[in-house]
CSV table of C-alpha atoms in Angstrom, one decimal:
chain,number,residue,atom,x,y,z
Z,1,MET,CA,-10.3,-1.9,17.4
Z,2,LYS,CA,-10.5,1.9,16.5
Z,3,ILE,CA,-7.9,3.1,14.3
Z,4,ALA,CA,-7.2,6.7,12.4
Z,5,VAL,CA,-6.6,6.1,8.7
Z,6,TYR,CA,-4.4,8.4,6.5
Z,7,TRP,CA,-5.4,8.3,2.8
Z,8,GLY,CA,-2.7,10.6,1.5
Z,9,CYS,CA,-3.1,12.4,-1.8
Z,10,LYS,CA,-3.0,9.8,-4.5
Z,11,ILE,CA,-5.7,7.4,-3.1
Z,12,PRO,CA,-8.5,9.8,-2.6
Z,13,THR,CA,-7.8,11.9,-5.9
Z,14,SER,CA,-7.3,8.9,-8.4
Z,15,GLN,CA,-7.0,5.4,-6.8
Z,16,TYR,CA,-10.6,5.3,-5.6
Z,17,ALA,CA,-10.9,1.5,-5.8
Z,18,TYR,CA,-8.2,1.1,-3.0
Z,19,GLU,CA,-10.0,3.4,-0.7
Z,20,MET,CA,-13.3,1.8,-1.3
Z,21,SER,CA,-11.9,-1.8,-0.7
Z,22,VAL,CA,-10.1,-0.7,2.3
Z,23,ARG,CA,-13.4,0.8,3.8
Z,24,GLN,CA,-15.1,-2.3,3.0
Z,25,VAL,CA,-13.0,-5.1,4.2
Z,26,PHE,CA,-11.8,-3.9,7.7
Z,27,PRO,CA,-15.1,-3.8,9.4
Z,28,TYR,CA,-15.2,-7.6,8.9
Z,29,PHE,CA,-12.5,-7.9,11.3
Z,30,ASP,CA,-13.8,-5.4,14.0
Z,31,VAL,CA,-11.5,-2.6,12.8
Z,32,GLU,CA,-13.4,0.6,12.8
Z,33,LEU,CA,-11.6,3.3,10.6
Z,34,PHE,CA,-11.9,7.0,11.3
Z,35,ASP,CA,-10.4,9.6,8.8
Z,36,LEU,CA,-7.6,11.4,10.1
Z,37,SER,CA,-8.9,15.0,10.9
Z,38,GLY,CA,-6.8,17.9,9.4
Z,39,ALA,CA,-4.3,15.6,7.5
Z,40,SER,CA,-1.7,17.2,5.4
Z,41,CYS,CA,0.5,15.8,2.7
Z,42,CYS,CA,3.1,13.1,3.9
Z,43,GLY,CA,5.9,15.3,2.6
Z,44,GLY,CA,7.1,13.1,-0.2
Z,45,PRO,CA,6.8,15.7,-2.9
Z,46,VAL,CA,9.1,18.1,-1.1
Z,47,ARG,CA,11.6,15.7,0.3
Z,48,ASN,CA,14.3,16.5,-2.1
Z,49,VAL,CA,13.7,20.3,-1.9
Z,50,ASN,CA,13.1,21.0,1.7
Z,51,SER,CA,13.8,17.9,4.0
Z,52,THR,CA,12.7,19.9,7.1
Z,53,ALA,CA,9.4,20.6,5.5
Z,54,ALA,CA,8.9,17.0,4.6
Z,55,LEU,CA,9.9,15.8,8.0
Z,56,TYR,CA,7.4,18.2,9.6
Z,57,LEU,CA,4.5,17.2,7.2
Z,58,GLY,CA,5.0,13.5,8.0
Z,59,LEU,CA,5.3,14.1,11.9
Z,60,ARG,CA,2.3,16.3,11.8
Z,61,ASN,CA,0.1,13.5,10.9
Z,62,LEU,CA,1.2,11.5,13.8
Z,63,ALA,CA,0.7,14.5,16.0
Z,64,LEU,CA,-2.9,14.8,14.7
Z,65,ALA,CA,-3.6,11.1,15.6
Z,66,HIS,CA,-2.3,11.5,19.0
Z,67,LYS,CA,-4.4,14.6,19.5
Z,68,ASP,CA,-7.5,12.7,18.6
Z,69,ASN,CA,-6.4,9.9,21.1
Z,70,PHE,CA,-5.8,7.2,18.5
Z,71,ALA,CA,-3.1,4.6,19.3
Z,72,GLY,CA,-2.8,3.6,15.6
Z,73,LEU,CA,-2.7,5.3,12.3
Z,74,LEU,CA,-3.2,3.1,9.2
Z,75,VAL,CA,-1.4,4.4,6.2
Z,76,PRO,CA,-2.5,2.4,3.0
Z,77,CYS,CA,0.0,4.1,0.6
Z,78,ASN,CA,3.5,2.7,0.5
Z,79,GLU,CA,5.1,6.2,0.0
Z,80,CYS,CA,3.1,7.9,2.7
Z,81,HIS,CA,3.8,5.0,5.0
Z,82,PHE,CA,7.6,5.4,4.4
Z,83,MET,CA,7.5,9.1,4.9
Z,84,ILE,CA,5.7,9.1,8.0
Z,85,SER,CA,7.9,6.2,9.3
Z,86,GLU,CA,11.0,7.9,8.3
Z,87,ALA,CA,9.7,11.1,10.2
Z,88,LYS,CA,9.2,9.2,13.3
Z,89,TYR,CA,12.5,7.4,13.1
Z,90,ARG,CA,14.4,10.6,12.6
Z,91,VAL,CA,12.8,12.3,15.5
Z,92,ASP,CA,13.0,9.4,17.8
Z,93,ASN,CA,16.6,9.1,17.1
Z,94,ASP,CA,17.6,12.7,17.1
Z,95,GLU,CA,17.1,14.8,20.2
Z,96,GLU,CA,17.8,18.2,18.6
Z,97,MET,CA,15.6,17.4,15.6
Z,98,GLN,CA,12.7,16.4,18.2
Z,99,ARG,CA,13.0,19.7,19.8
Z,100,LYS,CA,12.8,21.5,16.5
Z,101,MET,CA,9.9,19.7,15.3
Z,102,GLN,CA,8.0,20.1,18.8
Z,103,ALA,CA,8.6,23.8,18.5
Z,104,LEU,CA,7.0,23.9,14.9
Z,105,LEU,CA,4.1,21.6,15.9
Z,106,SER,CA,3.4,23.8,19.2
Z,107,GLU,CA,2.6,26.7,16.7
Z,108,GLU,CA,-0.5,24.4,15.7
Z,109,ASN,CA,-1.2,23.3,19.3
Z,110,LEU,CA,0.1,20.0,18.3
Z,111,GLU,CA,2.6,17.5,20.1
Z,112,TYR,CA,4.6,14.5,18.9
Z,113,SER,CA,4.4,11.9,21.5
Z,114,GLY,CA,6.0,8.9,19.8
Z,115,ASP,CA,3.2,6.5,20.9
Z,116,VAL,CA,1.2,6.2,17.8
Z,117,LYS,CA,1.7,2.9,15.9
Z,118,ILE,CA,1.9,3.2,12.3
Z,119,TRP,CA,0.2,0.5,10.3
Z,120,HIS,CA,0.1,-0.6,6.6
Z,121,VAL,CA,-2.6,-2.8,5.1
Z,122,ILE,CA,-0.1,-5.7,4.9
Z,123,ASP,CA,1.0,-5.9,8.6
Z,124,LEU,CA,-2.4,-4.7,10.2
Z,125,LEU,CA,-3.8,-7.7,8.3
Z,126,HIS,CA,-1.0,-10.2,8.8
Z,127,ASP,CA,0.5,-9.2,12.1
Z,128,LYS,CA,-2.6,-7.9,14.0
Z,129,ILE,CA,-5.5,-9.5,12.7
Z,130,GLY,CA,-3.9,-12.6,11.7
Z,131,VAL,CA,-3.9,-15.2,8.8
Z,132,ASP,CA,-6.1,-17.5,10.6
Z,133,ALA,CA,-8.6,-14.9,11.5
Z,134,ILE,CA,-8.8,-14.0,7.7
Z,135,LYS,CA,-9.3,-17.7,6.7
Z,136,SER,CA,-12.2,-18.0,9.1
Z,137,LYS,CA,-14.0,-15.1,7.3
Z,138,VAL,CA,-13.4,-16.5,3.7
Z,139,LYS,CA,-16.9,-17.2,2.1
Z,140,LYS,CA,-15.4,-17.8,-1.5
Z,141,VAL,CA,-12.4,-19.7,-1.4
Z,142,LEU,CA,-10.2,-18.6,-4.6
Z,143,LYS,CA,-9.1,-21.9,-5.6
Z,144,ASN,CA,-7.7,-22.4,-9.0
Z,145,LEU,CA,-6.4,-18.7,-9.1
Z,146,LYS,CA,-2.7,-18.0,-9.1
Z,147,PHE,CA,-1.1,-14.6,-8.4
Z,148,ALA,CA,2.2,-12.8,-8.1
Z,149,ALA,CA,2.6,-10.6,-5.2
Z,150,HIS,CA,4.2,-7.2,-5.6
Z,151,PRO,CA,5.0,-5.6,-2.3
Z,152,GLY,CA,6.7,-2.6,-3.7
Z,153,CYS,CA,9.9,-0.9,-2.8
Z,154,GLN,CA,9.1,1.5,0.0
Z,155,ILE,CA,7.1,-0.8,2.2
Z,156,ILE,CA,10.2,-3.0,2.5
Z,157,ARG,CA,13.1,-0.7,2.3
Z,158,PRO,CA,15.2,0.9,4.0
Z,159,SER,CA,15.0,-1.7,6.7
Z,160,GLU,CA,16.8,0.5,9.5
Z,161,ILE,CA,13.7,2.7,9.8
Z,162,GLY,CA,11.5,-0.3,10.4
Z,163,ARG,CA,9.5,-1.6,7.4
Z,164,VAL,CA,6.4,-3.8,7.1
Z,165,ASP,CA,8.4,-7.0,5.8
Z,166,ASP,CA,11.8,-8.4,5.3
Z,167,SER,CA,13.8,-6.3,2.7
Z,168,GLU,CA,15.3,-9.3,1.0
Z,169,ARG,CA,12.6,-12.0,1.5
Z,170,PRO,CA,9.2,-10.4,2.1
Z,171,SER,CA,6.5,-13.0,2.3
Z,172,LYS,CA,3.6,-11.5,4.1
Z,173,LEU,CA,1.6,-10.5,1.0
Z,174,GLU,CA,1.9,-14.0,-0.3
Z,175,ASN,CA,0.7,-15.4,2.9
Z,176,LEU,CA,-2.2,-13.2,2.9
Z,177,ILE,CA,-3.0,-14.1,-0.6
Z,178,GLU,CA,-2.7,-17.8,0.2
Z,179,ALA,CA,-5.1,-17.3,3.0
Z,180,LEU,CA,-7.8,-16.8,0.5
Z,181,GLY,CA,-7.3,-20.1,-0.9
Z,182,ALA,CA,-5.3,-18.8,-4.1
Z,183,GLU,CA,-1.7,-19.8,-5.1
Z,184,THR,CA,1.2,-17.5,-5.3
Z,185,ILE,CA,4.4,-17.8,-7.4
Z,186,GLY,CA,8.0,-17.2,-6.7
Z,187,TYR,CA,9.8,-15.0,-9.3
Z,188,SER,CA,13.1,-13.4,-9.6
Z,189,GLU,CA,11.9,-10.0,-10.4
Z,190,LYS,CA,9.6,-9.8,-7.2
Z,191,LEU,CA,11.8,-7.0,-5.7
Z,192,ASP,CA,12.1,-4.8,-8.7
Z,193,CYS,CA,10.6,-1.4,-8.6
Z,194,CYS,CA,7.5,-0.6,-10.5
Z,195,GLY,CA,9.1,2.4,-12.1
Z,196,ALA,CA,6.7,5.1,-10.7
Z,197,ALA,CA,9.5,7.3,-9.3
Z,198,LEU,CA,10.9,7.7,-12.7
Z,199,LEU,CA,7.6,8.4,-14.6
Z,200,TYR,CA,7.8,12.1,-15.0
Z,201,SER,CA,11.6,12.4,-15.5
Z,202,HIS,CA,12.5,9.3,-17.5
Z,203,VAL,CA,9.1,7.8,-18.9
Z,204,ASP,CA,10.6,5.2,-21.0
Z,205,THR,CA,12.7,3.8,-18.2
Z,206,ALA,CA,9.8,3.9,-15.9
Z,207,LEU,CA,7.4,2.0,-18.4
Z,208,SER,CA,10.1,-0.4,-19.2
Z,209,LEU,CA,10.5,-1.3,-15.4
Z,210,ALA,CA,6.9,-1.9,-15.1
Z,211,GLY,CA,6.6,-3.9,-18.4
Z,212,ALA,CA,9.6,-6.1,-17.6
Z,213,LYS,CA,7.9,-7.4,-14.4
Z,214,LEU,CA,4.5,-7.8,-16.0
Z,215,LYS,CA,6.0,-9.8,-19.0
Z,216,ALA,CA,8.0,-12.0,-16.4
Z,217,ILE,CA,5.0,-13.0,-14.5
Z,218,GLN,CA,3.0,-13.6,-17.5
Z,219,SER,CA,5.3,-16.2,-18.7
Z,220,GLN,CA,4.5,-18.1,-15.4
Z,221,GLY,CA,0.8,-18.4,-16.2
Z,222,VAL,CA,-0.5,-16.3,-13.4
Z,223,ASP,CA,-4.1,-15.0,-13.3
Z,224,GLY,CA,-2.9,-11.6,-12.0
Z,225,LEU,CA,-0.8,-9.5,-10.0
Z,226,VAL,CA,-1.6,-8.3,-6.5
Z,227,ASP,CA,-0.4,-4.9,-5.0
Z,228,THR,CA,-0.9,-2.6,-2.1
Z,229,CYS,CA,0.4,0.8,-3.3
Z,230,PRO,CA,-1.5,3.3,-5.5
Z,231,TYR,CA,1.7,4.4,-7.4
Z,232,CYS,CA,2.5,0.7,-8.1
Z,233,HIS,CA,-1.2,0.1,-9.1
Z,234,ILE,CA,-1.0,3.0,-11.6
Z,235,MET,CA,2.2,1.5,-13.3
Z,236,TYR,CA,0.8,-2.0,-13.5
Z,237,ASP,CA,-2.8,-1.4,-14.3
Z,238,VAL,CA,-3.4,2.1,-15.6
Z,239,LYS,CA,-0.1,2.2,-17.6
Z,240,GLN,CA,-0.1,-1.4,-18.5
Z,241,ASN,CA,-0.6,-1.1,-22.2
Z,242,GLU,CA,2.2,1.4,-22.6
Z,243,ALA,CA,4.5,-0.6,-20.2
Z,244,LEU,CA,4.0,-3.9,-22.2
Z,245,ALA,CA,4.6,-2.1,-25.4
Z,246,MET,CA,8.0,-1.0,-24.3
Z,247,VAL,CA,9.0,-4.6,-23.7
Z,248,GLY,CA,7.2,-6.4,-26.5
Z,249,GLY,CA,4.5,-7.7,-24.5
Z,250,LYS,CA,1.1,-8.2,-26.0
Z,251,SER,CA,-1.7,-9.7,-23.9
Z,252,THR,CA,-3.1,-7.9,-20.9
Z,253,ILE,CA,-2.9,-9.3,-17.1
Z,254,SER,CA,-5.2,-8.5,-14.2
Z,255,VAL,CA,-4.0,-6.1,-11.5
Z,256,LEU,CA,-5.8,-5.8,-8.2
Z,257,TYR,CA,-5.3,-4.3,-4.8
Z,258,TYR,CA,-5.0,-6.9,-2.1
Z,259,THR,CA,-8.0,-5.5,-0.4
Z,260,GLN,CA,-10.0,-6.1,-3.5
Z,261,LEU,CA,-9.0,-9.6,-3.7
Z,262,LEU,CA,-9.7,-10.1,0.2
Z,263,GLY,CA,-13.1,-8.4,-0.6
Z,264,ILE,CA,-14.0,-10.9,-3.1
Z,265,ALA,CA,-13.2,-13.9,-0.9
Z,266,LEU,CA,-15.5,-12.2,1.8
Z,267,GLY,CA,-18.3,-12.1,-0.6
Z,268,ILE,CA,-18.5,-8.4,-1.0
Z,269,GLU,CA,-20.3,-7.0,-3.8
Z,270,HIS,CA,-17.8,-6.2,-6.6
Z,271,GLU,CA,-18.9,-2.7,-7.3
Z,272,LYS,CA,-18.4,-1.8,-3.6
Z,273,LEU,CA,-14.7,-2.9,-4.0
Z,274,GLY,CA,-14.3,-0.7,-7.0
Z,275,LEU,CA,-13.5,-3.6,-9.4
Z,276,HIS,CA,-15.3,-1.7,-12.1
Z,277,LEU,CA,-12.4,1.0,-11.9
Z,278,ASN,CA,-9.7,-1.6,-12.5
Z,279,GLN,CA,-8.6,-1.2,-16.2
Z,280,ASN,CA,-7.1,-4.8,-16.4
Z,281,ILE,CA,-9.3,-7.6,-14.8
Z,282,ASP,CA,-10.0,-11.0,-16.0
Z,283,ARG,CA,-13.4,-12.7,-16.3
Z,284,LYS,CA,-12.1,-15.7,-14.4
Z,285,ILE,CA,-11.5,-13.4,-11.3
Z,286,MET,CA,-14.7,-11.4,-11.7
Z,287,SER,CA,-16.7,-14.7,-11.8
Z,288,LYS,CA,-15.9,-15.3,-8.0
């Protein structure tokens, strides 16, 4: 399977481990990734300032994938996935907006076709590749490890535009973790926001949101938290000490991207997965 990949802004500029691990694991499942040529911002930063510009930027990336004859576009970042999915939904359901966007795209010799499938790491692995295929590739069974799954807000909501998993009872990330031989926990804070959206306007609130979830899962004795979003990862890993301090938490907790956890189970060298870049990771996990 050949697929274009859209990295967005945050992954290639700060969350290198996510890119490294995505590039490492997908070839094991005969998925060949091609960087999207000429990619622009997803539109997220300007959505509340100029909604038309945001819509155009998201749609433009789909048009680029179509131009290069890709049937699918992998978007690992939750926010980017939301923005591009929203752009597709808006244009597919509004003929006037579609005409407006097509006119703008034509100035770059681009065209929106509507035939490019938008994938996220979660549904590409769970729905396309499949849990059984993942199990068959596991070299190091992650037994005696227990994790909390954090899907993130934007990958499951709003449901009307078509998201990766159920908005109220998401389970795909847990299924993917369990495919590696590890356990997952159920916890009432699972759907709570990481706080990233508030980090620059209400920093204390943002850190408190992240800290509350970390403290909650610590009380259940997990070995770590697994996520699939660079913004969530920053809140739970990079900002972990500050977040726990806001809620009276003390000990640290491991935080990994799912693709890193998958890479460990596949037997890939830790450095190739960017595990040395994680700020909070336990020896128990690193020993695998």
